[in-house]
PDB file of C-alpha atoms in Angstrom:
ATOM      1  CA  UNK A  18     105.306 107.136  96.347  1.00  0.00           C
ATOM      2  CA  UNK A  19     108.984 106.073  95.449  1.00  0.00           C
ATOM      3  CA  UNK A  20     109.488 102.451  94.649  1.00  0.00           C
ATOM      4  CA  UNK A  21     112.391 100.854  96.311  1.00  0.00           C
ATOM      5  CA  UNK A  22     111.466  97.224  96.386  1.00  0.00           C
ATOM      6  CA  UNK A  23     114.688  96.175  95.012  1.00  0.00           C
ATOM      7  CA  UNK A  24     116.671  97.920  97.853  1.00  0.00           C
ATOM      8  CA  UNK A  25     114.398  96.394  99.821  1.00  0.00           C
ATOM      9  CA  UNK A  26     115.207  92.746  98.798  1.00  0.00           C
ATOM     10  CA  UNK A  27     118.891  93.502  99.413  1.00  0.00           C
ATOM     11  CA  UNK A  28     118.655  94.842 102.148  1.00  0.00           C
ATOM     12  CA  UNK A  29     116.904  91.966 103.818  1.00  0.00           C
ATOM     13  CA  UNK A  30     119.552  89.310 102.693  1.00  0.00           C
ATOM     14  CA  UNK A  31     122.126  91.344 104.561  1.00  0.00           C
ATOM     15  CA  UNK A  32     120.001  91.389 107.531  1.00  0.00           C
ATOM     16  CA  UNK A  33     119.238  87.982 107.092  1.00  0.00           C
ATOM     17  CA  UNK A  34     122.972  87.289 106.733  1.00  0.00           C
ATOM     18  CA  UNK A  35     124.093  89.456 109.462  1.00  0.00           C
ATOM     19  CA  UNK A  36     121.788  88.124 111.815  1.00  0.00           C
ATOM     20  CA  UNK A  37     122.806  84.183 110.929  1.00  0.00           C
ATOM     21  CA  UNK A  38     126.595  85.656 112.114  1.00  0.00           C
ATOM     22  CA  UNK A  39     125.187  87.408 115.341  1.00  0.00           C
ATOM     23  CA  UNK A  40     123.318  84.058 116.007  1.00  0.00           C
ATOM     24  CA  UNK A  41     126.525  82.133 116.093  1.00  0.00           C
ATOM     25  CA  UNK A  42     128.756  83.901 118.367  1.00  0.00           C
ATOM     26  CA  UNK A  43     126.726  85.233 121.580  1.00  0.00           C
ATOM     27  CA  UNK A  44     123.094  84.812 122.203  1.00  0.00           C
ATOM     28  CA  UNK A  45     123.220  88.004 123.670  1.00  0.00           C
ATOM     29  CA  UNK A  46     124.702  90.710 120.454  1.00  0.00           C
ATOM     30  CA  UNK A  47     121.426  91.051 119.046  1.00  0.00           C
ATOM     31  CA  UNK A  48     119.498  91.826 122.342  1.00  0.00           C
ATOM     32  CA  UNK A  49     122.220  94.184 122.932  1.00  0.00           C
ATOM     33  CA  UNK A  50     121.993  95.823 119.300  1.00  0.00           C
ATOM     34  CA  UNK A  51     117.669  96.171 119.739  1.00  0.00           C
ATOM     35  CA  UNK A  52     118.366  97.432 123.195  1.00  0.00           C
ATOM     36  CA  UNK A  53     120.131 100.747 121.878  1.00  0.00           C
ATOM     37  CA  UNK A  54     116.702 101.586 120.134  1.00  0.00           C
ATOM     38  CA  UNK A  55     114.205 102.670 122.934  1.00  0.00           C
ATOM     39  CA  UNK A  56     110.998 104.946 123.005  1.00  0.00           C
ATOM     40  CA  UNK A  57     107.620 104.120 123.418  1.00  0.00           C
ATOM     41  CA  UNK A  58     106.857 103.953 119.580  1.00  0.00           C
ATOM     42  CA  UNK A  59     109.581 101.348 119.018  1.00  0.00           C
ATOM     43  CA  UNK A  60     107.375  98.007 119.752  1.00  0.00           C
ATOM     44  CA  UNK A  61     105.396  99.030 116.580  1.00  0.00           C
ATOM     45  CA  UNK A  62     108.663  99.008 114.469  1.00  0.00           C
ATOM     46  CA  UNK A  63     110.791  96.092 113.109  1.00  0.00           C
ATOM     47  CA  UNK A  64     112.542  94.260 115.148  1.00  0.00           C
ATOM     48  CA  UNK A  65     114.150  90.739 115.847  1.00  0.00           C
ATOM     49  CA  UNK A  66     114.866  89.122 112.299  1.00  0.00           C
ATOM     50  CA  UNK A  67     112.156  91.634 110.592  1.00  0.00           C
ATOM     51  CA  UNK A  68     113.328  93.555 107.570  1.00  0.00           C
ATOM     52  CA  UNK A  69     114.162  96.998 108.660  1.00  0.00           C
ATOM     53  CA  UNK A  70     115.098  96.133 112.068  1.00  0.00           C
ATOM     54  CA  UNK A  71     117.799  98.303 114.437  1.00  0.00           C
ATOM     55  CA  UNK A  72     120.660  95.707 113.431  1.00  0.00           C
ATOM     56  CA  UNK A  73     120.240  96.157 109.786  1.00  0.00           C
ATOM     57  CA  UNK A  74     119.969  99.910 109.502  1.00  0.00           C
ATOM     58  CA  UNK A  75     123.565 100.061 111.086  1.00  0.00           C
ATOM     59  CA  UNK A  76     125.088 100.275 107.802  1.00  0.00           C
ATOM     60  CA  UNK A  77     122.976 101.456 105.619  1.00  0.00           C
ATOM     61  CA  UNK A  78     122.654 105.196 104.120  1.00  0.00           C
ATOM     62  CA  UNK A  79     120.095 107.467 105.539  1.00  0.00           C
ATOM     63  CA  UNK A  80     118.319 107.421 102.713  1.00  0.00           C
ATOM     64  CA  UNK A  81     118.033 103.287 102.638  1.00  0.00           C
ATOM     65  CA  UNK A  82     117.152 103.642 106.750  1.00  0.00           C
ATOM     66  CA  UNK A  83     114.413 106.225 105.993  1.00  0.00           C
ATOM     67  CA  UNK A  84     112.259 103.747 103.834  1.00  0.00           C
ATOM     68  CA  UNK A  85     112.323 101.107 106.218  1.00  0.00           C
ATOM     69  CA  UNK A  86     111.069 102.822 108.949  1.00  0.00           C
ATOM     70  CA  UNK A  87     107.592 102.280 108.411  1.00  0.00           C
ATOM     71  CA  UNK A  88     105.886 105.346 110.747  1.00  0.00           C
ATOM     72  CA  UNK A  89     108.284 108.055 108.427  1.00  0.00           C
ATOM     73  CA  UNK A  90     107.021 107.736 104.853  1.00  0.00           C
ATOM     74  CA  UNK A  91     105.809 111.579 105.006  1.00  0.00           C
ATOM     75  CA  UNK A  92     108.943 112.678 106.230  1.00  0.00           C
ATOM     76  CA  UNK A  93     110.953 110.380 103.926  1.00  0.00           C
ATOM     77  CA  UNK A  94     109.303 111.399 101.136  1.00  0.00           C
ATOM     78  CA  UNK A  95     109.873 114.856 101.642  1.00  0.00           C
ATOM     79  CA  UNK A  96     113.215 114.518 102.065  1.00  0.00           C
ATOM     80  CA  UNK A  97     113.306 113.015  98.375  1.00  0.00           C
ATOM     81  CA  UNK A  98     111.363 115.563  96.847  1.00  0.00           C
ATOM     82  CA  UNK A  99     113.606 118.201  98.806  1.00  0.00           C
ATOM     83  CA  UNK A 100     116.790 117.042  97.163  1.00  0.00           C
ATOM     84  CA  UNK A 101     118.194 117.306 100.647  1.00  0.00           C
ATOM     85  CA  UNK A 102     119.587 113.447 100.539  1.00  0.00           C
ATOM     86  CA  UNK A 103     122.660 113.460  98.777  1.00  0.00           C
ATOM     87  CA  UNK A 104     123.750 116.499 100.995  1.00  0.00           C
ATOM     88  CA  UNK A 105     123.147 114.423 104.035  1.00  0.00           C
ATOM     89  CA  UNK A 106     124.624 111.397 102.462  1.00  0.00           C
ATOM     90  CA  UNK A 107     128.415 113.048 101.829  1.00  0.00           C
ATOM     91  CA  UNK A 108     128.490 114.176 105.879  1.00  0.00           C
ATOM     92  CA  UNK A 109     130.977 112.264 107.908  1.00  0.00           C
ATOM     93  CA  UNK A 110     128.263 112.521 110.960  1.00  0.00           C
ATOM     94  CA  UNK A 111     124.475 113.564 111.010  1.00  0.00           C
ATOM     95  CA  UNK A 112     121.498 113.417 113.694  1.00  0.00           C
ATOM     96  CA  UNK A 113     117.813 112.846 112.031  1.00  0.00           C
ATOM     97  CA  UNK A 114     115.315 114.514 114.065  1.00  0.00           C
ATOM     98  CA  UNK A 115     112.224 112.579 112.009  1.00  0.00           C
ATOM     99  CA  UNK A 116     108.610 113.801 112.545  1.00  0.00           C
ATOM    100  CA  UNK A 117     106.342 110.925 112.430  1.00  0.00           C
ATOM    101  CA  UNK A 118     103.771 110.222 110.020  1.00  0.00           C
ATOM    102  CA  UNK A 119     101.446 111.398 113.044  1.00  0.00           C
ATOM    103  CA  UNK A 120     103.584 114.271 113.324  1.00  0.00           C
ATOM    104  CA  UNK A 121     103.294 115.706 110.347  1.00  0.00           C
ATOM    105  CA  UNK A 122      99.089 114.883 110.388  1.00  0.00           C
ATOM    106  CA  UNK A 123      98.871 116.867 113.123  1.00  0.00           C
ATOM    107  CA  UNK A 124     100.552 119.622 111.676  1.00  0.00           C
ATOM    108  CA  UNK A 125      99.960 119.917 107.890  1.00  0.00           C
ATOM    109  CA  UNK A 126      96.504 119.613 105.997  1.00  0.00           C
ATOM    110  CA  UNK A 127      97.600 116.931 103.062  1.00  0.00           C
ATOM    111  CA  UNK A 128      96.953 120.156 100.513  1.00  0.00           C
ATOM    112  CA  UNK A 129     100.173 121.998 102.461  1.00  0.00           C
ATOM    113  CA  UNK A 130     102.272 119.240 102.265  1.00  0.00           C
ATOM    114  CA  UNK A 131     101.720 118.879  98.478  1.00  0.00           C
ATOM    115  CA  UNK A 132     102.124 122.355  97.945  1.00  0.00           C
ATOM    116  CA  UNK A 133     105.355 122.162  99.520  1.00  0.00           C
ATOM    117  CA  UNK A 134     106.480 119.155  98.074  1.00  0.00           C
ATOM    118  CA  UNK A 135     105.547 120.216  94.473  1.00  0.00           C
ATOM    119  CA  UNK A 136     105.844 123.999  94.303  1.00  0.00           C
ATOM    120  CA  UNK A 137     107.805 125.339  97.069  1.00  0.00           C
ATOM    121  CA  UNK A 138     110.875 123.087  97.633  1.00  0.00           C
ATOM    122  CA  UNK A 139     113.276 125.819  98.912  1.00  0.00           C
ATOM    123  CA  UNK A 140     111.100 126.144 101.931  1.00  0.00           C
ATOM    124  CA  UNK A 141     110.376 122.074 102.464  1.00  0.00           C
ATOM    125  CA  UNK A 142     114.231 122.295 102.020  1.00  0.00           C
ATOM    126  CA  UNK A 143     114.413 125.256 105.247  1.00  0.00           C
ATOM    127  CA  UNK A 144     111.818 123.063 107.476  1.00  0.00           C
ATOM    128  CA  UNK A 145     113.666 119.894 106.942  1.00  0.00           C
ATOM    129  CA  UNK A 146     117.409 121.517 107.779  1.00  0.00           C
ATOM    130  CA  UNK A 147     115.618 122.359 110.647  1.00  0.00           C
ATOM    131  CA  UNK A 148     115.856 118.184 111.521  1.00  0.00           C
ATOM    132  CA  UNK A 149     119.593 117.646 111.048  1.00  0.00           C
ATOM    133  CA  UNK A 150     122.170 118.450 113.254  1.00  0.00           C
ATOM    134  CA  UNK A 151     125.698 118.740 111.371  1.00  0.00           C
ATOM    135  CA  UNK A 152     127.348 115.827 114.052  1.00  0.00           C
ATOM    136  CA  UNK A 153     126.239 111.883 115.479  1.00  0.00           C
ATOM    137  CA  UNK A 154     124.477 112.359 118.636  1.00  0.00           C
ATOM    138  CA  UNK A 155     123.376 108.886 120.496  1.00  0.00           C
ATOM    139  CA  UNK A 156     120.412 109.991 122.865  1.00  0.00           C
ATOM    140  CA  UNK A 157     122.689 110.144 125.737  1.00  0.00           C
ATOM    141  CA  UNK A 158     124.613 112.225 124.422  1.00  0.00           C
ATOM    142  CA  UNK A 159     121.737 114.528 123.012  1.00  0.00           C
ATOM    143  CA  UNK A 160     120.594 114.365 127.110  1.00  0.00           C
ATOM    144  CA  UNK A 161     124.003 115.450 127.907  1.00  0.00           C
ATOM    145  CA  UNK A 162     124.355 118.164 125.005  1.00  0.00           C
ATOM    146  CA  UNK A 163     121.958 120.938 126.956  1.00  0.00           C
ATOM    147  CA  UNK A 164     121.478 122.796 123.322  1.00  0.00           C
ATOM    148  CA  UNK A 165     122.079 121.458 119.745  1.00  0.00           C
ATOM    149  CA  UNK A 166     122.466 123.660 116.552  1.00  0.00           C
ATOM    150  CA  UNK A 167     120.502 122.414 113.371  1.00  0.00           C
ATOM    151  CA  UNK A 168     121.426 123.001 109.846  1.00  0.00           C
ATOM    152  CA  UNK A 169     119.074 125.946 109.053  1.00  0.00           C
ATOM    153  CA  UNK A 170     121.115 127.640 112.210  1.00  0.00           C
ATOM    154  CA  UNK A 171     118.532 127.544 114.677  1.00  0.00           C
ATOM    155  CA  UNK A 172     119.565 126.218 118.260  1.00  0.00           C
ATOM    156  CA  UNK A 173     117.240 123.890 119.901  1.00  0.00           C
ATOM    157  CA  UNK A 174     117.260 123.043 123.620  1.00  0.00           C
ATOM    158  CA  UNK A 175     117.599 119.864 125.122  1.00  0.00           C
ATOM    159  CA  UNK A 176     116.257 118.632 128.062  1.00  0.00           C
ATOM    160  CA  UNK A 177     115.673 115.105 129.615  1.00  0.00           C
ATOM    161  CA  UNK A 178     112.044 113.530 129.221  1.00  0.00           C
ATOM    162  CA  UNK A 179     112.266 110.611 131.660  1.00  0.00           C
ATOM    163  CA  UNK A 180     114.167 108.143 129.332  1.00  0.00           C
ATOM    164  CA  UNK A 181     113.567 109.896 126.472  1.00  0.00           C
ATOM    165  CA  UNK A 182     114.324 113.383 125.324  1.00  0.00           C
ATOM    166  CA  UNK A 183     112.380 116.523 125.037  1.00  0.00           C
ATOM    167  CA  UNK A 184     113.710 118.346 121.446  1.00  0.00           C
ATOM    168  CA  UNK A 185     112.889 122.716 121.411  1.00  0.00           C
ATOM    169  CA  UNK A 186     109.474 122.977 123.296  1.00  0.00           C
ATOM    170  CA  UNK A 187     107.278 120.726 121.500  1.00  0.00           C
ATOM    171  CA  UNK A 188     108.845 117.385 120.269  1.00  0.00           C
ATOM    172  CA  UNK A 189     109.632 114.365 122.580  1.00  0.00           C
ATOM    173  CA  UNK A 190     112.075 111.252 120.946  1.00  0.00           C
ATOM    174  CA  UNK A 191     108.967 108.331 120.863  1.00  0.00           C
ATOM    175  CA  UNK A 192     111.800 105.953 119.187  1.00  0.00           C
ATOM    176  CA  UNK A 193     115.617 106.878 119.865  1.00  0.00           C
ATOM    177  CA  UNK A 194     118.440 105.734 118.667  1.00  0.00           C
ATOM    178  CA  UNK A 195     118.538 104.006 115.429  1.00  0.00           C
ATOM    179  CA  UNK A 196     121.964 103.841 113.864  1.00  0.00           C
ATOM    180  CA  UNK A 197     122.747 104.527 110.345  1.00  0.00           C
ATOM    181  CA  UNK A 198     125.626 104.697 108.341  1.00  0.00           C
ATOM    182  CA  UNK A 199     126.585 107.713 108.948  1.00  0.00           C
ATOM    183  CA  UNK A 200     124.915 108.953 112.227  1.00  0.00           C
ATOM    184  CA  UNK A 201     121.786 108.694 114.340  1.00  0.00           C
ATOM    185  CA  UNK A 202     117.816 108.842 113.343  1.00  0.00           C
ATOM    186  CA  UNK A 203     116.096 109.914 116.134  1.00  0.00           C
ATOM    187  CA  UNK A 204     112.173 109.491 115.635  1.00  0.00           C
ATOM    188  CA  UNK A 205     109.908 112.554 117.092  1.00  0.00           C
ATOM    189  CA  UNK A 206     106.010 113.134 117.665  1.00  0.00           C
ATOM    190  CA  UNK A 207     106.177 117.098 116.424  1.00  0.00           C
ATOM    191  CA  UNK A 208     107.351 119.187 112.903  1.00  0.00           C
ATOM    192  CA  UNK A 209     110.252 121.186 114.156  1.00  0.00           C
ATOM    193  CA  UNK A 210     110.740 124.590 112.426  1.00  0.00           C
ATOM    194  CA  UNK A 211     108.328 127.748 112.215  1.00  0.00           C
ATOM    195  CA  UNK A 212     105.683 126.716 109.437  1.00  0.00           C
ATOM    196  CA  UNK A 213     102.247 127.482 110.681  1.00  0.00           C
ATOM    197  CA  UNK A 214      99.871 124.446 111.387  1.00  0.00           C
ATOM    198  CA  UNK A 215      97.175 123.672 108.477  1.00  0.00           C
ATOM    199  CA  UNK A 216      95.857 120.740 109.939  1.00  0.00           C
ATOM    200  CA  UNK A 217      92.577 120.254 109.421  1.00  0.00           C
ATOM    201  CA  UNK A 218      92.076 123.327 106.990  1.00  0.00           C
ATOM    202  CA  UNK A 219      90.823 121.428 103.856  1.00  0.00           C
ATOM    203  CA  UNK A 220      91.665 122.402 100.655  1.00  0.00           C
ATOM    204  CA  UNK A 221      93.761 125.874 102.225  1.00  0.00           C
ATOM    205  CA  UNK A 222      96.926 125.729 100.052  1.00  0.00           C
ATOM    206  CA  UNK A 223      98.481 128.230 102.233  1.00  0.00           C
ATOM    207  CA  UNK A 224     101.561 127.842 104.528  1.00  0.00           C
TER     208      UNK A 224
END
């Protein structure tokens, strides 16, 4: 796995920093900034004064914001070895539709995903266009939206899942919401995209 410790570090002196500010103007800024994350998933995230929390993602780049969200490191790691981050980087406004570690379990046997990873980029590239959405979309606006189009082309429906949302059939938003530089990262419980499950298939290299 990727080694980012110093990113890390500096990344939690902003935070630290930041927070020290928020702490001195309103006691309420920094309830209001955790409030905007929401999904049942989030109480198992950073939070508060944590590194990685809501309030220090704001600024970073989604490749920073990735790494410190500790429930994506399948998903963040294929998006490294898909060269699909500095793409997403130069876009003036993106949506993250991120599988969760879960997710992806449920989906992939760990032979698929290092087949895909290693040998077949060009398709790990396909299934992970099939998570970004060319605009920023807050969850209420994603709600509101009806319909979103992601960057492999493929239109996904939107509906309302009590607070959350409900992404194409199968995914629900578990943890909505989290700003980033340059858009939103919304965390789901299912692999978008038309790749065949492998879970629980062994050794099967297939996909």
């Amino acid at each position: 796995m990727w080694t980012v410790l110093p990113r890390r570090t500096a990344l939690a002196l902003t935070a630290a920093a930041a927070l020290l500010v928020t702490a001195g103007c309103t006691g309420s800024a920094e309830g209001k900034a955790e409030a905007g994350v929401q999904g049942p998933l989030c109480d198992a995230l950073p939070s508060g004064t944590e590194p990685g929390n809501p309030t220090a993602l704001a600024t970073e780049p989604v490749d920073s914001a990735l790494t410190w969200i500790t429930v994506l490191t399948t998903f963040e790691g294929a998006m490294r070895a898909s060269d699909l981050l500095p793409e997403l980087k130069g876009k003036s406004g993106i949506t993250v539709f991120a599988p969760s570690d879960d997710a992806f379990a449920a989906k992939f046997s760990s032979d698929n995903l290092d087949e895909l990873m290693i040998k077949d980029k060009d398709t790990l590239r396909t299934l992970l266009r099939a998570h970004v959405v060319d605009r920023s979309l807050s969850l209420a606006e994603l709600r509101d939206a009806g319909s979103v189009k992601t960057l492999d082309g493929t239109t996904l429906t939107v509906t309302a899942a009590d607070s959350m949302a409900r992404i194409g059939p199968d995914a629900q938003t578990v943890c909505a919401d989290y700003r980033i530089a340059n858009g939103r990262i919304h965390i789901i419980n299912h692999v978008l995209g038309n790749l065949p499950t492998t879970a629980g298939t062994g050794s099967d290299p297939g996909h």
